[in-house]
Amino acid sequence: MNISQVFHNTRPEGDLSPSEAAAFDLLEELRIPYDRVSHDHADTMEDCAAISDILGIRICKNLVLCNRQKTEFYLLTMPEDKPFHTKDLSHQIGSSRLSFAPPELMSELIGCTPGSASVLGLMNDTDRRVRLLMDRDVAQAEWFGCHPCLNTSSLRIRTRDLLDVFLPHTGHSVTLVEL
């Protein structure tokens, strides 16, 4: 994987996808500083581990989940190295059996495609149909690592900025979970 060793605190140059451009626009509007590295598509958590090493943080694993009826939707943000057991999470949030949301719903709900799910995609969920679930360890970390709605760059932002500025702006709250 080709990863830039240079940090940037500005958006990438050139053409951006609409969701990626909107993510950078909103970060700028909210005056949320970030460090960014550019890289090839990061399609696996192994790819993200290499990026994490460069950023000096851990990139979060983001899963878009739904109930069996596809009427309740969740974005789970968790450390990349923690195991995920649907039964344990379902019990914590009082939901029926959870499964991965289909790609077309993921795109419709948060404007991201598989491999690019990001908490920043909640800016696209104006109807607030997606409930954010965050592992307690992620919420307590100083830094938060994510993609800007496309997995060809990765960001490091302060977790406090995410929780205290970004989420209130989108109208989303966070439910802390223990994985």
mmCIF file of C-alpha atoms in Angstrom:
data_model
loop_
_atom_site.group_PDB
_atom_site.id
_atom_site.type_symbol
_atom_site.label_atom_id
_atom_site.label_comp_id
_atom_site.label_asym_id
_atom_site.label_seq_id
_atom_site.Cartn_x
_atom_site.Cartn_y
_atom_site.Cartn_z
ATOM 1 C CA MET A 1 0.000 0.000 0.000
ATOM 2 C CA ASN A 2 1.232 3.440 -0.918
ATOM 3 C CA ILE A 3 0.838 5.816 2.066
ATOM 4 C CA SER A 4 2.056 9.395 2.246
ATOM 5 C CA GLN A 5 4.449 9.950 5.112
ATOM 6 C CA VAL A 6 3.488 13.640 5.139
ATOM 7 C CA PHE A 7 0.732 15.041 7.344
ATOM 8 C CA HIS A 8 -1.544 17.694 5.910
ATOM 9 C CA ASN A 9 -4.046 19.889 7.692
ATOM 10 C CA THR A 10 -5.931 20.743 4.528
ATOM 11 C CA ARG A 11 -8.162 18.812 2.153
ATOM 12 C CA PRO A 12 -6.581 16.826 -0.678
ATOM 13 C CA GLU A 13 -6.072 18.654 -3.945
ATOM 14 C CA GLY A 14 -7.978 17.647 -7.034
ATOM 15 C CA ASP A 15 -11.366 16.089 -7.533
ATOM 16 C CA LEU A 16 -13.122 14.771 -4.443
ATOM 17 C CA SER A 17 -16.246 12.672 -4.210
ATOM 18 C CA PRO A 18 -19.312 14.687 -3.122
ATOM 19 C CA SER A 19 -19.350 13.036 0.337
ATOM 20 C CA GLU A 20 -15.623 13.542 0.819
ATOM 21 C CA ALA A 21 -15.829 17.211 -0.216
ATOM 22 C CA ALA A 22 -18.798 17.712 2.122
ATOM 23 C CA ALA A 23 -16.848 16.151 5.021
ATOM 24 C CA PHE A 24 -13.943 18.564 4.535
ATOM 25 C CA ASP A 25 -16.345 21.492 4.045
ATOM 26 C CA LEU A 26 -18.077 20.717 7.335
ATOM 27 C CA LEU A 27 -14.827 20.248 9.269
ATOM 28 C CA GLU A 28 -13.716 23.654 7.978
ATOM 29 C CA GLU A 29 -17.082 25.273 8.761
ATOM 30 C CA LEU A 30 -16.989 23.899 12.317
ATOM 31 C CA ARG A 31 -13.308 24.868 12.656
ATOM 32 C CA ILE A 32 -12.329 21.338 13.626
ATOM 33 C CA PRO A 33 -8.604 20.921 13.000
ATOM 34 C CA TYR A 34 -7.318 17.635 11.639
ATOM 35 C CA ASP A 35 -4.193 15.926 10.401
ATOM 36 C CA ARG A 36 -4.542 13.964 7.171
ATOM 37 C CA VAL A 37 -2.545 11.381 5.290
ATOM 38 C CA SER A 38 -3.330 10.254 1.757
ATOM 39 C CA HIS A 39 -3.058 6.629 0.670
ATOM 40 C CA ASP A 40 -4.321 3.982 -1.696
ATOM 41 C CA HIS A 41 -7.777 2.563 -0.975
ATOM 42 C CA ALA A 42 -7.688 1.134 2.560
ATOM 43 C CA ASP A 43 -10.066 -1.770 2.166
ATOM 44 C CA THR A 44 -8.977 -3.880 5.149
ATOM 45 C CA MET A 45 -8.176 -3.341 8.794
ATOM 46 C CA GLU A 46 -4.603 -4.448 7.953
ATOM 47 C CA ASP A 47 -4.362 -1.484 5.570
ATOM 48 C CA CYS A 48 -5.706 0.777 8.311
ATOM 49 C CA ALA A 49 -3.138 -0.550 10.808
ATOM 50 C CA ALA A 50 -0.316 0.728 8.601
ATOM 51 C CA ILE A 51 -2.061 4.112 8.348
ATOM 52 C CA SER A 52 -2.611 4.168 12.113
ATOM 53 C CA ASP A 53 1.115 3.750 12.680
ATOM 54 C CA ILE A 54 1.844 6.818 10.554
ATOM 55 C CA LEU A 55 -0.854 8.937 12.255
ATOM 56 C CA GLY A 56 0.246 7.750 15.703
ATOM 57 C CA ILE A 57 -3.297 6.685 16.614
ATOM 58 C CA ARG A 58 -5.604 3.758 15.938
ATOM 59 C CA ILE A 59 -8.080 4.101 13.055
ATOM 60 C CA CYS A 60 -11.515 3.024 14.250
ATOM 61 C CA LYS A 61 -13.434 0.142 12.765
ATOM 62 C CA ASN A 62 -16.852 1.410 11.662
ATOM 63 C CA LEU A 63 -19.702 -0.995 11.048
ATOM 64 C CA VAL A 64 -23.137 -0.076 9.718
ATOM 65 C CA LEU A 65 -25.655 -2.431 11.282
ATOM 66 C CA CYS A 66 -29.402 -2.917 11.192
ATOM 67 C CA ASN A 67 -32.072 -5.029 12.831
ATOM 68 C CA ARG A 68 -33.632 -7.934 10.966
ATOM 69 C CA GLN A 69 -36.524 -5.791 9.708
ATOM 70 C CA LYS A 70 -34.142 -3.074 8.452
ATOM 71 C CA THR A 71 -36.049 -0.449 10.409
ATOM 72 C CA GLU A 72 -33.347 0.464 12.969
ATOM 73 C CA PHE A 73 -29.845 1.458 11.911
ATOM 74 C CA TYR A 74 -26.607 1.792 13.843
ATOM 75 C CA LEU A 75 -23.098 3.004 13.171
ATOM 76 C CA LEU A 76 -20.741 1.179 15.511
ATOM 77 C CA THR A 77 -17.342 2.802 16.081
ATOM 78 C CA MET A 78 -14.881 0.534 17.832
ATOM 79 C CA PRO A 79 -11.141 -0.119 18.206
ATOM 80 C CA GLU A 80 -9.749 -2.026 15.262
ATOM 81 C CA ASP A 81 -8.421 -4.843 17.447
ATOM 82 C CA LYS A 82 -11.486 -5.583 19.580
ATOM 83 C CA PRO A 83 -13.701 -8.534 18.744
ATOM 84 C CA PHE A 84 -17.296 -7.856 17.786
ATOM 85 C CA HIS A 85 -20.075 -10.158 18.977
ATOM 86 C CA THR A 86 -23.535 -9.192 17.747
ATOM 87 C CA LYS A 87 -25.277 -10.967 20.629
ATOM 88 C CA ASP A 88 -23.410 -8.909 23.261
ATOM 89 C CA LEU A 89 -24.061 -5.635 21.463
ATOM 90 C CA SER A 90 -27.723 -6.471 20.798
ATOM 91 C CA HIS A 91 -28.234 -7.064 24.516
ATOM 92 C CA GLN A 92 -26.588 -3.748 25.470
ATOM 93 C CA ILE A 93 -28.752 -1.662 23.156
ATOM 94 C CA GLY A 94 -31.985 -3.627 23.558
ATOM 95 C CA SER A 95 -32.258 -4.533 19.905
ATOM 96 C CA SER A 96 -33.201 -7.705 18.121
ATOM 97 C CA ARG A 97 -30.612 -9.612 16.166
ATOM 98 C CA LEU A 98 -28.228 -7.296 14.325
ATOM 99 C CA SER A 99 -26.661 -7.799 10.916
ATOM 100 C CA PHE A 100 -24.627 -5.717 8.502
ATOM 101 C CA ALA A 101 -26.675 -3.162 6.593
ATOM 102 C CA PRO A 102 -26.804 -3.708 2.827
ATOM 103 C CA PRO A 103 -24.441 -1.452 0.818
ATOM 104 C CA GLU A 104 -27.305 0.440 -0.814
ATOM 105 C CA LEU A 105 -28.741 1.379 2.610
ATOM 106 C CA MET A 106 -25.308 2.393 3.843
ATOM 107 C CA SER A 107 -24.946 4.737 0.899
ATOM 108 C CA GLU A 108 -28.473 6.095 1.347
ATOM 109 C CA LEU A 109 -28.123 6.655 5.098
ATOM 110 C CA ILE A 110 -24.583 8.010 5.540
ATOM 111 C CA GLY A 111 -23.303 8.597 2.009
ATOM 112 C CA CYS A 112 -20.494 6.053 2.342
ATOM 113 C CA THR A 113 -19.692 2.811 0.596
ATOM 114 C CA PRO A 114 -18.427 -0.417 2.190
ATOM 115 C CA GLY A 115 -14.856 0.070 3.388
ATOM 116 C CA SER A 116 -15.400 3.822 3.768
ATOM 117 C CA ALA A 117 -17.919 3.956 6.629
ATOM 118 C CA SER A 118 -17.162 6.925 8.820
ATOM 119 C CA VAL A 119 -18.696 8.803 11.703
ATOM 120 C CA LEU A 120 -18.334 11.862 9.462
ATOM 121 C CA GLY A 121 -21.010 10.282 7.262
ATOM 122 C CA LEU A 122 -23.558 11.151 9.951
ATOM 123 C CA MET A 123 -23.629 14.635 8.386
ATOM 124 C CA ASN A 124 -25.626 12.977 5.565
ATOM 125 C CA ASP A 125 -28.158 11.453 7.976
ATOM 126 C CA THR A 126 -30.325 14.560 8.246
ATOM 127 C CA ASP A 127 -33.341 12.492 9.322
ATOM 128 C CA ARG A 128 -31.245 10.996 12.156
ATOM 129 C CA ARG A 129 -32.196 7.433 11.274
ATOM 130 C CA VAL A 130 -28.753 6.142 12.347
ATOM 131 C CA ARG A 131 -27.896 5.726 16.010
ATOM 132 C CA LEU A 132 -24.194 6.145 16.825
ATOM 133 C CA LEU A 133 -22.762 3.430 19.067
ATOM 134 C CA MET A 134 -19.237 4.030 20.319
ATOM 135 C CA ASP A 135 -17.040 1.733 22.318
ATOM 136 C CA ARG A 136 -16.098 3.406 25.604
ATOM 137 C CA ASP A 137 -12.366 3.062 24.831
ATOM 138 C CA VAL A 138 -12.833 5.076 21.625
ATOM 139 C CA ALA A 139 -14.783 7.795 23.435
ATOM 140 C CA GLN A 140 -12.114 8.112 26.121
ATOM 141 C CA ALA A 141 -9.167 8.345 23.715
ATOM 142 C CA GLU A 142 -7.598 11.732 23.053
ATOM 143 C CA TRP A 143 -7.623 11.219 19.293
ATOM 144 C CA PHE A 144 -10.152 9.789 16.874
ATOM 145 C CA GLY A 145 -9.116 8.298 13.545
ATOM 146 C CA CYS A 146 -11.451 7.999 10.563
ATOM 147 C CA HIS A 147 -11.835 8.379 6.817
ATOM 148 C CA PRO A 148 -13.493 11.502 5.372
ATOM 149 C CA CYS A 149 -16.261 9.339 3.805
ATOM 150 C CA LEU A 150 -13.820 7.838 1.291
ATOM 151 C CA ASN A 151 -11.033 5.443 2.190
ATOM 152 C CA THR A 152 -8.228 7.117 0.212
ATOM 153 C CA SER A 153 -7.237 9.396 3.075
ATOM 154 C CA SER A 154 -7.416 9.187 6.841
ATOM 155 C CA LEU A 155 -7.843 11.843 9.490
ATOM 156 C CA ARG A 156 -6.767 12.340 13.065
ATOM 157 C CA ILE A 157 -9.073 14.671 14.998
ATOM 158 C CA ARG A 158 -9.528 15.308 18.689
ATOM 159 C CA THR A 159 -12.237 13.084 20.113
ATOM 160 C CA ARG A 160 -13.585 16.055 22.088
ATOM 161 C CA ASP A 161 -14.139 17.955 18.815
ATOM 162 C CA LEU A 162 -16.080 15.002 17.450
ATOM 163 C CA LEU A 163 -18.215 14.618 20.590
ATOM 164 C CA ASP A 164 -18.677 18.280 21.524
ATOM 165 C CA VAL A 165 -18.790 20.030 18.137
ATOM 166 C CA PHE A 166 -19.416 17.658 15.219
ATOM 167 C CA LEU A 167 -22.121 15.415 16.696
ATOM 168 C CA PRO A 168 -24.199 18.270 18.203
ATOM 169 C CA HIS A 169 -24.046 19.993 14.799
ATOM 170 C CA THR A 170 -25.458 16.896 13.081
ATOM 171 C CA GLY A 171 -28.064 16.366 15.796
ATOM 172 C CA HIS A 172 -26.674 12.966 16.743
ATOM 173 C CA SER A 173 -25.818 11.754 20.201
ATOM 174 C CA VAL A 174 -23.608 8.854 21.137
ATOM 175 C CA THR A 175 -24.510 5.680 23.002
ATOM 176 C CA LEU A 176 -21.477 4.236 24.767
ATOM 177 C CA VAL A 177 -21.080 0.466 24.631
ATOM 178 C CA GLU A 178 -18.596 -2.032 26.074
ATOM 179 C CA LEU A 179 -17.175 -4.473 23.549
#
